[in-house]
Structure formats: structure tokens, C-alpha cells
XYZ file of N, CA, C and O in Angstrom:
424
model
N 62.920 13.424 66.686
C 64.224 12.787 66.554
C 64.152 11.724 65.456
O 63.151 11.030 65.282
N 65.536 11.613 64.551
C 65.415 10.618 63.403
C 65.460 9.130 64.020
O 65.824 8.814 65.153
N 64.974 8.258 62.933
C 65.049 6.696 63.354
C 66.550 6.761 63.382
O 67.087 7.684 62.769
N 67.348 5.810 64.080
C 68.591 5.410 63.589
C 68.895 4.862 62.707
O 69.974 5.113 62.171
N 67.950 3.795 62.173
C 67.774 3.166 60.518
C 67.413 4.715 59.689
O 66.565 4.679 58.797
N 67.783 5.441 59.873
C 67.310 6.106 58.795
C 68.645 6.957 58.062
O 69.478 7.547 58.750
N 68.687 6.918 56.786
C 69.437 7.316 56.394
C 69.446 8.608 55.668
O 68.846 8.722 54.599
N 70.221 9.761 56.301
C 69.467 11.743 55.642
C 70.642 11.109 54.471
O 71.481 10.234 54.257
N 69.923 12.366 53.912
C 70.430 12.909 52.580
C 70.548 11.676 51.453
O 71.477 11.946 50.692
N 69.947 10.493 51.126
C 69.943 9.158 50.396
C 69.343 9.587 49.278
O 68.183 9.995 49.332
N 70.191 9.551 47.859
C 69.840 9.734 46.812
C 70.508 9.350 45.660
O 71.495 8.636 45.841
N 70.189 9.673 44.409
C 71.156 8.779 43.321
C 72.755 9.507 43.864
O 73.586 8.699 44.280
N 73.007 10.486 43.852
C 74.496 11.052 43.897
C 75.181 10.557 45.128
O 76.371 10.245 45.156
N 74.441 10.507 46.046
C 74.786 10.419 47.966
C 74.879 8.167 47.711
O 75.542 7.286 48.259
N 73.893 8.181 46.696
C 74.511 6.485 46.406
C 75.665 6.669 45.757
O 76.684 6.508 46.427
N 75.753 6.896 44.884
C 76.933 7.035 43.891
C 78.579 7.292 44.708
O 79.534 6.557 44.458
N 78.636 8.205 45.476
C 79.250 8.703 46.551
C 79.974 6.900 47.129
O 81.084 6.443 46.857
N 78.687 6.147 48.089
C 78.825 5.509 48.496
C 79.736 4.319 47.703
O 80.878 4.024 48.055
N 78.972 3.647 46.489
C 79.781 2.972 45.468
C 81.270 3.630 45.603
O 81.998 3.313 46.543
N 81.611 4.416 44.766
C 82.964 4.565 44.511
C 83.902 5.007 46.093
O 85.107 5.199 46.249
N 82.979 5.044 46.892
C 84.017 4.796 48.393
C 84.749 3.470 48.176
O 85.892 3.053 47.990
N 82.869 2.805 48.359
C 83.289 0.630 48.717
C 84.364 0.478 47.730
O 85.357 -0.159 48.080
N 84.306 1.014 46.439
C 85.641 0.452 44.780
C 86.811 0.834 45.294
O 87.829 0.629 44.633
N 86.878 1.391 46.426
C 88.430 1.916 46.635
C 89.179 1.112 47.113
O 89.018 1.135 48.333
N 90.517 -0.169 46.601
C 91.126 -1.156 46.905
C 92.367 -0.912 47.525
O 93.066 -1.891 47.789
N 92.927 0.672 47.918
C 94.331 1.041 48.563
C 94.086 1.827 48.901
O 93.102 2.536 48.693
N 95.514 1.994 49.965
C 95.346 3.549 50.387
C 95.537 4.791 49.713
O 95.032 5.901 49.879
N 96.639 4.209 48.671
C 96.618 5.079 47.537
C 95.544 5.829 46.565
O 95.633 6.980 46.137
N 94.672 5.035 46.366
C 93.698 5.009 45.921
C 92.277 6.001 46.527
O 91.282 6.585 46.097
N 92.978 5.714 47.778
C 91.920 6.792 48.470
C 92.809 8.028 48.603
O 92.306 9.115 48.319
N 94.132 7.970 49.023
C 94.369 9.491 48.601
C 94.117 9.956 47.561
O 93.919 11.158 47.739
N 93.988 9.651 46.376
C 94.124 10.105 45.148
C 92.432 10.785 45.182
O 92.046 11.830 44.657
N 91.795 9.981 45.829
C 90.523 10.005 45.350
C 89.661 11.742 46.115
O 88.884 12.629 45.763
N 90.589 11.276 47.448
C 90.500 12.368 48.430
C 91.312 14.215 47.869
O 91.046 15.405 48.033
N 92.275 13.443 47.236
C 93.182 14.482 47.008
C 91.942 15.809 46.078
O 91.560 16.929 46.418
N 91.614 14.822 44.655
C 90.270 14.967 43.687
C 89.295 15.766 44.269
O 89.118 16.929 43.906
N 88.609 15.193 45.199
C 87.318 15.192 45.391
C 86.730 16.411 46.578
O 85.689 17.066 46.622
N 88.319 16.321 47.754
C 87.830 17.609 48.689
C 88.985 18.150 48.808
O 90.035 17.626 48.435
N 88.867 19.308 49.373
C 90.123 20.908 49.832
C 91.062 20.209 50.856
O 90.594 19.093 51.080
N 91.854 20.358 51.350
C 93.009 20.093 52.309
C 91.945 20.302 53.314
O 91.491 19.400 54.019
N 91.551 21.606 53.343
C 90.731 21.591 54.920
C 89.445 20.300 54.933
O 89.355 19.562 55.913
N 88.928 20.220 54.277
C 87.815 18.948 53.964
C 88.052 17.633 54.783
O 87.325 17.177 55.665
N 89.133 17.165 54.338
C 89.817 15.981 54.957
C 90.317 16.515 56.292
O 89.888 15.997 57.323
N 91.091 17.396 56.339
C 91.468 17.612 57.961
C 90.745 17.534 58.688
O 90.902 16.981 59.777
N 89.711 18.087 58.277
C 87.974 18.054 59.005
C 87.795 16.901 59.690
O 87.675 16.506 60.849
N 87.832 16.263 57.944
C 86.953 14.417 58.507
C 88.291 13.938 59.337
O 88.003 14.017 60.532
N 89.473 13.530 59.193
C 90.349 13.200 59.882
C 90.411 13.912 61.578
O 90.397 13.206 62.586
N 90.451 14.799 61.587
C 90.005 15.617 62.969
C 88.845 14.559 63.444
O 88.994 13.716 64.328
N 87.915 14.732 62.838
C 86.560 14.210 63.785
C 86.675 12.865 64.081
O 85.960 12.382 64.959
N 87.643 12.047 63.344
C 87.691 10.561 63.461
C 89.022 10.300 64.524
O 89.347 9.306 65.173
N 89.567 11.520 64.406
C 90.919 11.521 66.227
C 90.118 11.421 67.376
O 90.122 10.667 68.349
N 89.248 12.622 66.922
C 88.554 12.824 68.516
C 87.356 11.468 68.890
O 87.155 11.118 70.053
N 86.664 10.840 67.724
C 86.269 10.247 67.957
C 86.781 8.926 68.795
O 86.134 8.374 69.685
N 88.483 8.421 68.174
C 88.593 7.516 68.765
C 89.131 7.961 69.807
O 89.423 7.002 70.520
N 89.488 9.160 70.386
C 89.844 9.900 71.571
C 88.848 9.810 72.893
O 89.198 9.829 74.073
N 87.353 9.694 72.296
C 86.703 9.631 72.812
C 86.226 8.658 73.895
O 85.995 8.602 75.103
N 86.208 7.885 72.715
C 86.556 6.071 72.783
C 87.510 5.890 74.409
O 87.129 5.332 75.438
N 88.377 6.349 74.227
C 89.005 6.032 74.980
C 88.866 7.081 76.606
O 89.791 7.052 77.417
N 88.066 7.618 76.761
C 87.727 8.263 77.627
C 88.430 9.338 77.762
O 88.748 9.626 78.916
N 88.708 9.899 77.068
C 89.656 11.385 76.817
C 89.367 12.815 77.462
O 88.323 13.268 76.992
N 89.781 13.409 78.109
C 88.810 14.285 78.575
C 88.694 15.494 77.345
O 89.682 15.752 76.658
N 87.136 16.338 77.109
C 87.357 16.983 75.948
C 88.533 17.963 76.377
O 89.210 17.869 75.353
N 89.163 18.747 77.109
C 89.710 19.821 77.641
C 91.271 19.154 76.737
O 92.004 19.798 75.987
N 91.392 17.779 77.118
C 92.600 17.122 76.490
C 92.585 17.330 74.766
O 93.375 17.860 73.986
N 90.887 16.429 74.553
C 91.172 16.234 73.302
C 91.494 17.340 72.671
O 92.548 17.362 72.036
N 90.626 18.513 72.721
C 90.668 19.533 72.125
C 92.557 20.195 72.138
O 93.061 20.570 71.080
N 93.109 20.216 73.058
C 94.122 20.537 73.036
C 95.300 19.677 71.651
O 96.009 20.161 70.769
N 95.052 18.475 72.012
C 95.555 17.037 71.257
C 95.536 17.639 69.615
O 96.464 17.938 68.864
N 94.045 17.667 69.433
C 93.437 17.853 68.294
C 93.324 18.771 67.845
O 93.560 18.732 66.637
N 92.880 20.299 68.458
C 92.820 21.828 68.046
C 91.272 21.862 67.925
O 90.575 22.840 67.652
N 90.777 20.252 68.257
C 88.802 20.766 67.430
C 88.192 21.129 68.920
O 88.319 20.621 70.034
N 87.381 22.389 68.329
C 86.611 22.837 69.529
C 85.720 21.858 69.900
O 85.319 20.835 69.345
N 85.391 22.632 71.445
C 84.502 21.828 72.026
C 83.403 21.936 71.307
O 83.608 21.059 70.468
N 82.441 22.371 71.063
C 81.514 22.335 69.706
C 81.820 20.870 68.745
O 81.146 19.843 68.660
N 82.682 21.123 68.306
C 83.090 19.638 67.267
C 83.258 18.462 68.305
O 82.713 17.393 68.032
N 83.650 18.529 68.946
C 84.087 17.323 70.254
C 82.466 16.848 71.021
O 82.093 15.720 71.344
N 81.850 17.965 71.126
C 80.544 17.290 71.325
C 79.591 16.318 70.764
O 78.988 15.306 71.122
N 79.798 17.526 69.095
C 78.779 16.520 68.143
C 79.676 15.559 67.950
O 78.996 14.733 67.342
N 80.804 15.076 68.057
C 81.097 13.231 67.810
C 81.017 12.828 68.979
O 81.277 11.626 69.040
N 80.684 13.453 70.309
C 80.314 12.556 71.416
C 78.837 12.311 71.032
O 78.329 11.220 71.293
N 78.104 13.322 70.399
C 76.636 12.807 70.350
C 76.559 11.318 69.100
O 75.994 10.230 69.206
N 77.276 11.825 68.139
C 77.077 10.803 67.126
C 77.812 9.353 67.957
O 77.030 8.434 68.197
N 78.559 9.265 68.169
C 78.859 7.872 69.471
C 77.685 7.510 70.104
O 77.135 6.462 69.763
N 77.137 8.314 71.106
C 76.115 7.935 72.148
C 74.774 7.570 71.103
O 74.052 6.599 71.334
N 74.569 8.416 70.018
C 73.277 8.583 69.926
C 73.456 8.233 67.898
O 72.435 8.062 67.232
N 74.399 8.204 67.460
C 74.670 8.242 65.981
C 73.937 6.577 65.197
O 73.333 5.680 65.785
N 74.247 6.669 63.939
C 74.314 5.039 63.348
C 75.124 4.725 63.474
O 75.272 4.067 62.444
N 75.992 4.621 64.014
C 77.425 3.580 64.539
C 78.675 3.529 63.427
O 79.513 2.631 63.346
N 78.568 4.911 62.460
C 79.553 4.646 61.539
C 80.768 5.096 62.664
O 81.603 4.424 62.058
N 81.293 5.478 63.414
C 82.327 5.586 63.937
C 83.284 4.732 64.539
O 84.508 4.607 64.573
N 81.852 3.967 65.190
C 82.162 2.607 65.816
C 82.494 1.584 65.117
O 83.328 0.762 65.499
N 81.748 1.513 63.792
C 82.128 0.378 62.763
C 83.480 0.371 62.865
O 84.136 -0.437 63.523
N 84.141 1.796 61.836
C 85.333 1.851 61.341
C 86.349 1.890 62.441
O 87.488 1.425 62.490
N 85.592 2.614 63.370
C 87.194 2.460 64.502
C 87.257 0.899 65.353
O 88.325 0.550 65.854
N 86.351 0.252 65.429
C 87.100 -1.078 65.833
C 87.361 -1.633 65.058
O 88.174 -2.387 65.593
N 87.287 -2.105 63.374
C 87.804 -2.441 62.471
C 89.204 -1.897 62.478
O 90.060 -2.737 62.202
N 89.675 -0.562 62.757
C 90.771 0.033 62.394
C 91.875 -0.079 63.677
O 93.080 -0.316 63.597
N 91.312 0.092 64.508
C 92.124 0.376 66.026
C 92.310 -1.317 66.136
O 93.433 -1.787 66.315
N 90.906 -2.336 65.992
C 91.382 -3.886 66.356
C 92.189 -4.183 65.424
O 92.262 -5.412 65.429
N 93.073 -3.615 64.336
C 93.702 -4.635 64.006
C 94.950 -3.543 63.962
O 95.501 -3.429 62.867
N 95.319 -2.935 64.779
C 96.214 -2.113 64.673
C 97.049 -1.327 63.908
O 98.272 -1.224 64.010
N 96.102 -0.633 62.928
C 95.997 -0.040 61.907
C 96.656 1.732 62.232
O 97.525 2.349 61.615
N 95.752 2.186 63.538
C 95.990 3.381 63.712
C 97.195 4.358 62.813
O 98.328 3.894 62.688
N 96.888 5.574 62.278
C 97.855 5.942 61.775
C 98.644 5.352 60.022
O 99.459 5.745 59.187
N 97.832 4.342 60.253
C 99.017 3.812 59.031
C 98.445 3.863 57.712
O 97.216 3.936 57.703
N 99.025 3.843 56.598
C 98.512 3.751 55.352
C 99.238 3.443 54.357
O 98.743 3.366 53.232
């Protein structure tokens, strides 16, 4: 099993990646960037996994979420594992996002 300090896939591009996330100053800015960079399904993806995640959060049952959301139980698991067992990027962004009552908005 990996350290939790440990970071897969870390390299000049997977840095690079990271930089021009942090430079992003709007929401605009990130659509644009998103629009660029991945497929419609790409983002639905990541957006999907970050519903169920905070779905999760909230004690959701998967039978619900999945319905809510359309993501199989398969997908609903691995963001229950990355919660229980992940580096806490989920957790970062969703109490940053949910505490200040952000949900949804952009």
C-alpha cells in the first residue's frame, strides 16, 4: 500500500499541470481552461466524482447516490475509498467549497 505523503504520477508535466491549475483566478477561466484541455465526458467524469463525493459526505446511501448521479457503484466505491483511505484532496476542496456555500455556483 502507498504512503499517503506520496504523490503517483509527479513529474515535470503532472507539475506543470499543477501550476497552471493554482494561475487560474475565475471561474471563467477555468471553464475556458477545461473547455481546452478535456472532452465533455472528461469533466462530467471529474464533476460526477466530486457529487458523489460530497454525497458521500453526507451519508448518502450508494443505491441513492448512484441513482442522483447515474455513477455506478464501482465509481461510488472508489471515492468512498479515496475519502476513507485517499490524500484528502476531496476533503480539502469540499469543505472549502460546501463551508462557504459555494455548492453549485460559478
Amino acid at each position: 500500500m502507498k504512503d499517503k505523503k506520496e504523490m503517483p504520477r509527479r513529474n515535470p508535466q503532472t507539475d506543470l499541470l499543477v501550476r497552471v491549475l493554482l494561475a487560474l483566478e475565475t471561474p471563467q477561466e477555468c471553464y475556458q481552461l477545461l473547455d481546452d484541455l478535456c472532452t465533455i465526458t472528461e469533466v462530467q467524469a471529474m464533476a460526477q466524482r466530486i457529487e458523489v463525493a460530497r454525497l458521500l459526505r453526507e451519508q448518502i446511501t450508494y443505491q441513492d447516490i448512484a441513482g442522483e448521479t447515474g455513477a455506478s457503484t464501482a465509481t461510488i466505491s472508489r471515492v468512498n475509498r479515496c475519502l476513507t483511505y485517499g490524500s484528502d484532496g476531496y476533503n480539502t476542496v469540499l469543505d472549502r467549497v460546501v463551508g462557504k456555500g459555494m455548492e453549485g455556483k460559478a
